[in-house]
Structure formats: structure tokens, C-alpha cells
Coordinates of N, CA and C in Angstrom, one line a residue:
D1 N 0.7 -1.0 0.0 CA 0.0 0.3 -0.3 C 1.1 1.2 -0.1
H2 N 0.9 1.8 -1.3 CA 1.9 3.2 -1.2 C 1.5 4.4 -0.8
Q3 N 2.4 5.3 0.0 CA 2.2 6.2 1.2 C 3.1 7.2 0.0
L4 N 2.1 8.5 0.0 CA 3.1 9.8 -0.2 C 3.0 10.7 0.8
C5 N 4.3 10.9 1.3 CA 4.4 11.5 2.7 C 4.7 13.2 2.3
V6 N 3.9 14.0 2.9 CA 3.9 15.0 2.4 C 4.0 16.1 3.5
P7 N 5.2 16.8 4.0 CA 5.7 17.7 4.7 C 5.2 19.0 4.1
R8 N 4.4 19.1 4.7 CA 3.1 20.5 3.9 C 3.2 21.7 5.6
P9 N 4.3 22.2 5.3 CA 4.2 22.9 6.5 C 3.4 24.1 6.8
S10 N 3.1 25.1 7.7 CA 2.3 26.0 8.3 C 3.3 27.1 7.6
V11 N 4.5 26.8 7.5 CA 5.7 27.6 7.5 C 5.7 28.9 6.3
S12 N 4.7 28.2 5.1 CA 5.1 28.5 3.8 C 3.4 29.2 3.7
I13 N 3.3 30.3 3.0 CA 2.4 30.3 2.6 C 1.8 29.6 0.8
R14 N 2.9 29.3 0.2 CA 2.7 28.8 -0.7 C 2.6 27.2 -0.7
G15 N 2.9 26.7 0.5 CA 3.5 25.3 0.7 C 2.2 24.6 0.5
P16 N 1.4 25.0 1.5 CA -0.1 24.6 1.7 C -0.8 24.0 0.2
L17 N -0.7 25.7 -0.3 CA -1.5 26.0 -1.5 C -1.2 24.7 -2.5
T18 N 0.1 24.8 -2.7 CA 0.6 24.2 -4.1 C 0.5 22.5 -3.6
S19 N 0.7 22.3 -2.3 CA 1.1 20.9 -2.2 C -0.8 20.4 -2.0
H20 N -1.8 21.0 -1.7 CA -3.1 20.7 -1.9 C -3.3 20.5 -3.7
Q21 N -3.0 21.3 -4.4 CA -3.1 21.5 -5.7 C -2.7 19.8 -5.9
A22 N -1.4 19.2 -5.8 CA -0.5 18.2 -6.0 C -1.1 17.2 -5.9
H23 N -2.1 17.2 -4.3 CA -3.2 16.1 -4.2 C -4.2 15.4 -5.4
R24 N -4.5 16.8 -5.4 CA -6.0 16.8 -6.5 C -5.2 16.0 -8.1
Q25 N -4.3 16.2 -8.1 CA -3.5 16.2 -9.5 C -3.3 14.7 -9.2
V26 N -2.1 13.8 -8.6 CA -2.0 12.6 -8.2 C -3.2 11.5 -7.3
G27 N -4.1 12.4 -7.3 CA -5.5 11.3 -6.6 C -5.0 10.9 -4.9
L28 N -4.3 11.7 -4.2 CA -4.0 11.6 -3.5 C -5.3 11.0 -1.9
P29 N -5.3 9.5 -1.7 CA -6.1 8.9 -1.3 C -6.6 10.2 0.3
K30 N -8.1 10.8 0.6 CA -7.9 11.2 1.7 C -7.4 10.8 3.0
R31 N -7.4 9.2 3.0 CA -7.1 8.8 4.5 C -5.9 9.0 4.7
I32 N -4.7 9.3 3.6 CA -3.3 9.4 3.5 C -2.7 11.0 3.6
I33 N -4.3 12.1 3.3 CA -3.9 13.3 3.4 C -4.3 13.5 5.0
Q34 N -5.0 12.5 5.9 CA -5.4 12.9 7.3 C -4.5 12.2 8.1
Y35 N -3.7 11.6 7.5 CA -2.0 10.7 8.1 C -1.3 11.8 8.0
L36 N -1.5 12.8 7.2 CA 0.0 13.5 7.1 C -0.4 15.0 7.6
A37 N -1.3 14.8 8.6 CA -1.5 16.4 9.2 C -0.9 16.3 10.5
H38 N -0.2 15.4 11.1 CA 0.9 15.4 12.1 C 2.0 15.9 11.7
L39 N 2.5 15.9 9.9 CA 3.7 16.3 9.7 C 4.2 17.6 10.0
R40 N 3.3 18.5 10.2 CA 2.8 20.1 9.7 C 4.5 21.0 10.9
L41 N 5.4 21.5 10.1 CA 5.8 22.3 11.0 C 5.3 23.2 12.3
A42 N 5.0 23.2 13.2 CA 4.7 24.1 14.1 C 6.1 25.1 14.8
D43 N 5.7 26.2 15.4 CA 6.1 27.4 16.0 C 7.3 26.2 17.3
G44 N 8.1 26.3 17.4 CA 9.0 25.7 18.5 C 9.8 24.3 18.1
D45 N 9.6 24.1 16.7 CA 9.7 22.7 16.7 C 11.5 23.2 15.6
Q46 N 12.1 21.8 15.7 CA 13.5 21.4 15.0 C 13.1 22.0 13.4
P47 N 14.0 22.1 12.6 CA 13.4 22.8 11.2 C 13.1 21.4 10.6
L48 N 13.6 20.1 10.7 CA 12.9 18.7 10.6 C 12.9 18.0 11.7
P49 N 11.7 18.4 12.5 CA 11.1 17.2 13.5 C 11.4 15.7 13.4
E50 N 11.7 15.1 14.5 CA 12.1 13.8 14.5 C 10.7 12.9 13.6
R51 N 9.6 13.3 14.4 CA 8.5 12.7 13.5 C 8.2 12.6 12.2
T52 N 8.4 13.8 11.6 CA 8.6 13.9 9.9 C 9.7 13.3 9.4
R53 N 10.9 13.4 10.1 CA 11.9 12.6 9.3 C 11.3 11.2 9.3
K54 N 11.3 10.3 10.3 CA 10.4 9.0 10.5 C 9.8 8.5 9.6
A55 N 8.3 9.6 9.3 CA 7.7 9.5 8.3 C 8.0 9.5 6.9
C56 N 8.8 10.2 6.7 CA 9.5 10.7 5.3 C 10.2 9.4 5.0
M57 N 11.3 9.0 5.9 CA 12.0 8.0 5.7 C 11.5 6.3 5.0
E58 N 10.0 6.0 6.1 CA 9.1 5.4 5.9 C 8.5 5.0 4.4
A59 N 8.2 6.7 4.2 CA 7.3 6.5 3.3 C 7.9 5.8 1.6
T60 N 6.9 5.8 0.6 CA 7.1 5.1 -0.4 C 7.5 6.5 -1.5
A61 N 7.2 7.7 -1.3 CA 7.6 8.4 -1.9 C 6.9 9.7 -0.8
V62 N 7.9 10.7 -1.6 CA 7.5 12.2 -0.5 C 7.3 13.2 -1.5
L63 N 6.4 13.9 -1.4 CA 5.8 15.1 -2.3 C 6.1 16.4 -1.4
L64 N 7.0 17.8 -1.6 CA 7.4 18.7 -0.7 C 6.7 19.9 -0.8
G65 N 6.1 20.1 -0.4 CA 5.7 21.6 -0.1 C 6.7 22.9 -0.1
A66 N 6.4 23.8 -0.2 CA 7.3 25.1 -0.3 C 7.8 25.4 0.8
V67 N 8.8 25.6 1.6 CA 9.0 26.3 3.0 C 9.5 27.7 3.0
G68 N 9.6 27.9 4.1 CA 10.0 29.6 4.4 C 9.4 30.6 4.2
G69 N 9.5 31.6 4.2 CA 8.5 32.9 4.7 C 9.2 33.7 5.7
P70 N 8.5 35.5 5.6 CA 9.2 36.2 6.7 C 9.7 36.3 8.0
R71 N 8.2 35.3 8.3 CA 7.9 35.1 9.9 C 9.6 34.5 10.3
W72 N 10.1 33.6 9.6 CA 11.3 33.2 10.4 C 12.5 33.9 9.9
D73 N 12.7 34.6 9.0 CA 14.1 35.4 8.6 C 15.1 35.5 9.3
D74 N 14.7 36.1 10.7 CA 15.5 36.4 11.6 C 15.7 35.2 12.9
L75 N 15.6 34.2 12.1 CA 15.9 32.9 13.2 C 17.2 32.5 13.1
A76 N 18.5 31.9 13.6 CA 19.4 31.6 13.1 C 19.5 30.4 12.4
S77 N 20.9 30.5 11.4 CA 20.3 29.6 10.1 C 20.0 28.0 10.6
D78 N 20.6 27.2 11.7 CA 20.6 26.1 11.9 C 18.7 26.0 12.2
L79 N 17.8 26.9 12.7 CA 16.5 26.7 12.9 C 15.5 26.9 11.6
R80 N 16.0 27.6 10.7 CA 15.1 27.9 10.0 C 14.6 27.0 9.0
P81 N 13.4 26.9 8.5 CA 12.8 26.0 8.1 C 13.6 25.4 6.7
E82 N 14.4 26.1 5.8 CA 15.1 25.5 5.1 C 16.3 24.8 5.2
K83 N 16.7 24.5 6.7 CA 17.1 24.1 7.1 C 16.9 22.4 6.9
G84 N 15.7 22.6 7.6 CA 14.8 21.4 7.6 C 14.8 20.6 5.9
L85 N 14.5 21.8 4.7 CA 14.6 21.5 3.4 C 15.7 20.2 3.0
L86 N 16.9 20.9 3.2 CA 18.5 20.4 3.2 C 18.6 19.4 4.1
D87 N 18.2 19.0 5.1 CA 18.5 17.9 5.9 C 17.4 16.6 5.4
L88 N 16.3 17.4 4.9 CA 15.1 16.1 4.3 C 16.0 15.4 3.1
R89 N 16.7 16.3 2.3 CA 16.7 15.8 1.1 C 18.4 14.8 1.4
K90 N 19.2 15.6 2.2 CA 20.3 14.6 2.6 C 19.8 13.5 3.0
A91 N 18.6 13.2 4.0 CA 18.0 12.2 4.7 C 17.8 10.7 3.6
L92 N 17.0 11.6 2.6 CA 16.9 10.6 1.4 C 17.5 10.5 0.5
G93 N 18.8 11.3 0.2 CA 20.0 10.9 -0.9 C 19.0 11.5 -1.8
V94 N 18.3 12.8 -2.0 CA 17.8 13.0 -3.2 C 19.0 14.1 -4.2
Y95 N 19.6 13.6 -4.7 CA 20.7 14.2 -5.2 C 20.5 15.0 -6.8
A96 N 19.3 14.6 -7.5 CA 18.8 15.4 -8.5 C 17.7 16.1 -8.8
N97 N 17.5 17.1 -8.8 CA 16.3 18.3 -9.1 C 16.3 18.3 -10.6
L98 N 14.9 17.6 -11.1 CA 14.4 17.7 -12.5 C 13.3 18.9 -12.7
R99 N 13.8 19.9 -13.7 CA 13.1 21.5 -13.5 C 12.2 21.5 -15.0
P100 N 11.4 20.9 -14.9 CA 10.7 21.1 -16.8 C 10.2 22.6 -17.1
V101 N 10.6 22.4 -18.3 CA 10.6 24.1 -18.6 C 9.7 24.2 -19.9
R102 N 8.8 24.7 -20.2 CA 7.6 24.4 -21.3 C 7.1 26.1 -21.0
A103 N 7.2 26.5 -22.4 CA 6.4 27.4 -23.0 C 5.1 27.2 -23.4
I104 N 4.4 28.1 -23.0 CA 2.7 27.9 -22.9 C 2.1 29.0 -23.3
A105 N 1.4 28.5 -24.3 CA 1.0 29.9 -25.5 C -0.1 30.9 -24.7
A106 N -0.9 30.4 -23.8 CA -1.8 31.6 -23.3 C -0.9 32.6 -22.2
V107 N 0.3 31.8 -22.0 CA 0.8 33.3 -21.2 C 2.4 33.5 -21.9
E108 N 2.4 33.2 -23.2 CA 3.5 33.9 -23.9 C 4.3 35.3 -23.5
A109 N 3.0 36.4 -23.9 CA 3.1 37.5 -23.0 C 3.5 38.0 -22.2
S110 N 3.6 36.9 -20.9 CA 4.1 37.2 -19.5 C 5.5 37.2 -19.6
S111 N 5.9 36.4 -20.6 CA 7.8 35.9 -20.5 C 8.4 37.4 -20.9
P112 N 9.5 37.4 -20.2 CA 10.5 38.6 -20.5 C 11.2 38.4 -21.8
L113 N 11.0 37.1 -22.5 CA 11.6 37.0 -23.5 C 10.5 37.5 -24.8
R114 N 10.7 38.0 -26.3 CA 10.0 37.9 -26.8 C 9.0 37.0 -27.4
P115 N 7.5 36.4 -27.6 CA 7.0 35.5 -27.9 C 7.8 34.8 -28.9
E116 N 8.0 35.4 -30.1 CA 8.9 34.2 -30.7 C 10.3 33.7 -30.6
V117 N 10.6 33.9 -29.5 CA 11.8 33.5 -29.1 C 11.5 32.2 -28.0
V118 N 10.7 32.4 -27.4 CA 10.6 31.5 -26.4 C 9.0 30.3 -26.4
R119 N 8.7 30.6 -28.1 CA 7.3 29.8 -28.4 C 8.3 28.4 -28.8
G120 N 7.4 27.7 -27.9 CA 8.0 26.4 -28.3 C 9.0 25.8 -27.3
T121 N 9.5 26.2 -26.6 CA 10.4 26.0 -25.4 C 10.1 25.0 -24.9
D122 N 10.9 23.9 -24.6 CA 10.5 22.4 -24.2 C 12.0 21.8 -23.7
L123 N 12.1 22.1 -22.2 CA 13.4 21.7 -21.9 C 13.7 20.9 -20.6
I124 N 14.5 20.8 -19.9 CA 14.3 19.9 -18.5 C 16.0 20.1 -17.8
V125 N 15.7 20.6 -16.8 CA 16.9 21.6 -15.8 C 17.3 20.5 -15.2
V126 N 18.2 20.3 -14.9 CA 18.9 19.2 -14.1 C 19.7 19.6 -13.0
R127 N 19.1 20.1 -11.6 CA 20.2 20.3 -10.8 C 21.0 19.6 -9.4
E128 N 21.9 20.0 -9.5 CA 22.6 18.6 -8.1 C 22.2 19.1 -6.6
L129 N 22.0 18.7 -5.9 CA 21.2 18.7 -4.7 C 22.1 18.4 -3.1
L130 N 22.9 17.7 -3.6 CA 23.7 17.5 -2.3 C 24.9 17.9 -2.1
G131 N 25.4 18.3 -2.8 CA 27.3 18.9 -3.3 C 27.1 20.1 -2.9
G132 N 28.4 21.0 -3.6 CA 28.2 22.2 -3.5 C 28.4 23.2 -2.6
I133 N 27.7 24.6 -2.4 CA 28.0 25.5 -1.7 C 26.8 25.5 -0.7
Y134 N 25.7 24.5 -0.7 CA 24.7 24.2 0.5 C 25.1 23.8 1.3
F135 N 26.1 22.7 0.9 CA 26.7 21.5 2.3 C 28.2 21.3 2.4
G136 N 28.8 22.7 1.8 CA 30.3 22.5 1.8 C 30.7 23.3 3.2
E137 N 31.9 22.5 3.6 CA 32.3 23.0 5.2 C 33.6 23.5 5.0
P138 N 34.3 24.3 5.6 CA 33.6 25.6 6.6 C 32.5 26.5 6.1
R139 N 31.8 26.9 7.0 CA 30.9 27.5 6.8 C 30.6 28.7 8.1
G140 N 30.1 29.7 7.8 CA 29.6 30.6 9.0 C 30.3 32.2 9.1
I141 N 29.6 32.5 10.2 CA 30.1 34.1 10.4 C 30.6 34.1 11.3
D142 N 32.2 34.5 11.6 CA 33.3 34.7 12.7 C 32.5 36.0 13.7
E143 N 34.0 35.6 14.5 CA 33.4 36.0 15.9 C 33.1 37.6 15.6
S144 N 34.0 38.4 14.9 CA 33.5 39.5 14.7 C 32.2 40.1 14.0
G145 N 32.1 39.0 13.4 CA 30.3 39.5 13.0 C 30.7 40.2 11.5
E146 N 32.0 40.3 10.9 CA 32.6 41.2 9.7 C 33.1 40.3 8.9
R147 N 32.8 39.1 8.7 CA 33.4 37.9 7.7 C 32.7 36.4 7.8
A148 N 31.9 36.2 6.8 CA 31.1 35.4 6.2 C 31.9 34.4 5.2
V149 N 32.0 32.8 5.7 CA 32.2 31.6 4.5 C 31.2 30.9 4.5
N150 N 31.2 30.6 3.0 CA 30.7 29.2 2.3 C 31.4 28.3 1.8
T151 N 31.6 27.2 1.9 CA 33.0 26.4 0.8 C 31.7 25.5 -0.1
M152 N 32.4 25.9 -1.3 CA 31.5 24.9 -2.4 C 32.6 23.7 -2.6
V153 N 32.1 23.0 -3.0 CA 32.9 21.2 -3.0 C 32.0 20.5 -3.5
Y154 N 32.7 20.0 -4.4 CA 32.3 18.9 -5.1 C 33.4 17.2 -5.4
T155 N 32.4 16.3 -5.2 CA 33.7 15.5 -5.5 C 32.8 14.8 -6.9
G156 N 34.1 13.8 -7.4 CA 33.8 13.2 -8.6 C 32.6 12.2 -8.7
D157 N 32.5 11.6 -7.6 CA 31.3 10.8 -7.9 C 30.0 11.6 -7.7
E158 N 30.0 12.8 -7.1 CA 28.8 13.7 -7.0 C 28.2 14.1 -8.3
I159 N 29.2 14.5 -8.8 CA 29.3 15.1 -10.1 C 28.7 13.8 -11.4
R160 N 29.1 12.7 -11.0 CA 29.0 11.2 -11.9 C 27.6 10.9 -12.3
R161 N 26.9 11.1 -10.8 CA 25.9 10.4 -10.0 C 24.7 11.5 -11.4
V162 N 24.9 13.0 -10.9 CA 23.8 13.7 -11.3 C 24.1 13.9 -13.2
A163 N 25.1 13.7 -13.6 CA 25.5 14.0 -14.9 C 25.0 12.9 -15.6
R164 N 25.0 11.5 -14.9 CA 24.4 10.4 -15.7 C 22.7 10.5 -15.9
V165 N 22.0 11.5 -14.6 CA 20.4 11.2 -14.8 C 20.3 12.0 -15.9
A166 N 21.4 13.7 -16.5 CA 21.0 14.5 -17.0 C 21.2 13.7 -18.6
F167 N 22.0 12.7 -18.8 CA 22.2 12.0 -19.9 C 21.5 11.2 -20.6
Q168 N 21.0 10.3 -19.3 CA 19.8 9.6 -19.6 C 18.7 10.0 -20.0
I169 N 18.1 11.5 -19.4 CA 16.9 12.0 -19.7 C 17.2 12.4 -21.2
A170 N 18.5 13.3 -21.4 CA 18.7 13.8 -23.0 C 18.6 12.5 -23.7
R171 N 18.9 11.2 -23.3 CA 19.1 10.1 -24.4 C 17.3 9.7 -24.6
G172 N 16.8 9.8 -23.9 CA 15.3 9.7 -23.6 C 14.3 10.8 -24.4
R173 N 15.1 12.0 -25.0 CA 14.6 13.4 -25.7 C 15.2 13.1 -26.7
R174 N 15.7 14.1 -27.4 CA 16.2 14.9 -28.1 C 17.5 14.6 -28.6
H175 N 18.6 14.0 -27.6 CA 20.1 13.6 -27.6 C 20.4 15.0 -27.6
Q176 N 20.6 15.8 -26.2 CA 21.3 17.2 -26.5 C 21.2 17.4 -25.0
L177 N 22.5 17.7 -24.4 CA 22.9 18.5 -22.9 C 23.5 19.4 -23.1
C178 N 23.2 20.3 -22.4 CA 24.0 21.3 -22.1 C 24.6 21.5 -20.9
S179 N 26.2 21.0 -20.3 CA 26.1 21.4 -19.2 C 26.6 22.8 -18.6
V180 N 26.4 23.3 -17.7 CA 26.7 24.8 -17.3 C 27.6 24.8 -16.2
D181 N 28.8 25.3 -16.5 CA 30.1 26.0 -15.2 C 30.2 27.0 -15.3
K182 N 31.5 27.5 -14.6 CA 32.2 28.6 -14.6 C 33.6 28.3 -14.7
A183 N 34.2 27.3 -15.3 CA 35.4 26.6 -15.4 C 36.5 28.0 -15.8
N184 N 36.2 28.8 -16.2 CA 37.3 30.1 -16.4 C 37.5 30.9 -15.1
V185 N 36.7 30.5 -14.2 CA 37.1 30.8 -12.9 C 37.4 30.4 -12.0
L186 N 36.3 29.2 -11.6 CA 36.2 28.4 -10.7 C 37.1 26.8 -10.8
V187 N 37.5 26.6 -9.8 CA 38.5 25.2 -9.6 C 37.5 24.2 -9.8
V188 N 36.7 24.3 -8.7 CA 34.9 23.3 -8.4 C 34.5 23.2 -9.9
S189 N 34.1 24.1 -10.9 CA 33.8 23.9 -12.2 C 34.8 23.1 -12.9
R190 N 36.2 23.5 -13.3 CA 36.8 22.6 -14.0 C 36.8 21.5 -13.5
L191 N 36.6 20.5 -12.3 CA 36.6 19.3 -12.1 C 35.0 18.9 -12.7
W192 N 34.2 19.9 -12.3 CA 32.6 19.6 -13.0 C 32.8 19.0 -14.8
R193 N 33.3 20.1 -15.0 CA 33.3 20.1 -16.7 C 34.2 18.8 -17.0
Q194 N 35.7 18.4 -16.6 CA 36.4 17.2 -16.9 C 35.7 15.8 -16.2
V195 N 35.0 16.2 -15.4 CA 34.1 14.8 -14.9 C 32.7 14.8 -16.0
V196 N 31.9 15.8 -16.2 CA 30.9 15.6 -17.0 C 31.7 15.3 -18.5
T197 N 32.7 15.7 -19.0 CA 32.9 15.2 -20.3 C 33.4 13.9 -20.1
Q198 N 34.2 13.5 -19.4 CA 34.5 11.7 -19.1 C 33.2 10.9 -19.1
V199 N 31.9 11.1 -18.5 CA 30.9 10.3 -18.3 C 30.6 10.4 -19.7
H200 N 30.4 11.7 -20.9 CA 29.6 11.6 -21.7 C 30.7 10.7 -23.0
H201 N 32.1 11.1 -22.7 CA 32.6 9.9 -23.7 C 32.6 8.6 -23.8
A202 N 32.6 8.1 -22.2 CA 32.6 6.6 -21.7 C 31.3 5.8 -21.8
E203 N 30.4 6.8 -21.7 CA 28.9 6.3 -21.6 C 27.6 6.8 -22.2
F204 N 27.8 8.2 -23.2 CA 26.9 8.4 -23.4 C 27.3 9.3 -24.7
S205 N 28.3 8.5 -25.6 CA 28.7 9.4 -26.9 C 27.7 9.6 -27.5
D206 N 26.4 9.0 -27.5 CA 25.0 9.1 -28.7 C 24.4 10.3 -28.5
V207 N 24.8 11.1 -27.0 CA 24.4 12.3 -26.9 C 25.1 13.5 -26.9

């Protein structure tokens, strides 16, 4: 009996609204929606309460609504709802984010691009989720309060696994893939380009 576990926090204006519509689209049984009520993040909770982590780890699938909001902007970084999102990603091993992009004729005029440029757009952005600057150490603000540090770190294995996801998707579509990096100035991006190129030549030369 498959379960869809939705941490649908009161933390966000968009979270409950978007996940409610998702319920309708995937036909989530009412009994599972009721089961999810205790997963909501309440004032005083840690960003990822243990009850929520446990429910997500036991679920067949997790549908996550948006998190965050002005009400939590002044909290320490380790207490903000976004920290819970990152911890949940790590716990579940969710390393690839897929973002489909399609032009919809009815809203072409709302695009910052001219309609004739955006018309027919159909692509998928694949974003790496468990490496890079969100998770790298060291991080923080020093004792003076005048210097802050975030560290961007990637390993070859982290790059390979997300590159394979992107290549596999491209192979099932138009056999075209564009890897975006900043190799002209970032050492991390040089490794990124090197590893993606190796994966391409060794496993996906048809793309």
C-alpha cells in the first residue's frame, strides 16, 4: 500500500496551496491526507522534527511543498525551515532536481523574452542537490560579525551521478545536453567539466 508523505508546513504561504493542488492531481487518497496532518511544522519545532523525518523515511514517496517565509527570517540559520529542507534532502539521498520548462501559449506575453523567442521551449533543467555551496564546510560568520564563509565542494562521484541522470534524460528526448559551469574562474567547475566530459565519452557518446 504505497504512501505519499507530504511535509506540508504552515511555514509557507505557497506550501499548503501547492501541495493541496498536487493532492488533486495525483489523486491522493483522503485517508493519507489525514495521516499527513501531524507532519506540519509548528512554532517551536526543529526545522526537521523527528516525527517528520521518520514518516518520510518510511514512505514510498515524498511530495514536498515550499518552505520558508518572512516570519522565520530572523531565526538562526540552523533553526530556519530551509535547514529542514536540506536535512531532508540529505536523509533521503535526493541528489538530482528535475525542473521541466515548457512555453505555454496562453502566457507567452508574460515572458521577459519575446514570444517568438520563447515559443516552443521544451527543456529539463537538472540541478545537483547534495553537494556544492549548500553543504560545503567550513561555513559560518566569524566572531567579529564582519566575515562570513561558505565553501563550495564537489567530489567526482557527486558529479558523475547527477551527470548520468541528465544524460539518461537527454538520451530519451532529443539527444542534446548542455552542461553549465564557470570553469574559467572556479576550480570546482573545472572538475565538473572534466568529469562530465569523461562520463559523456565513456557512457553517452550518442548524446
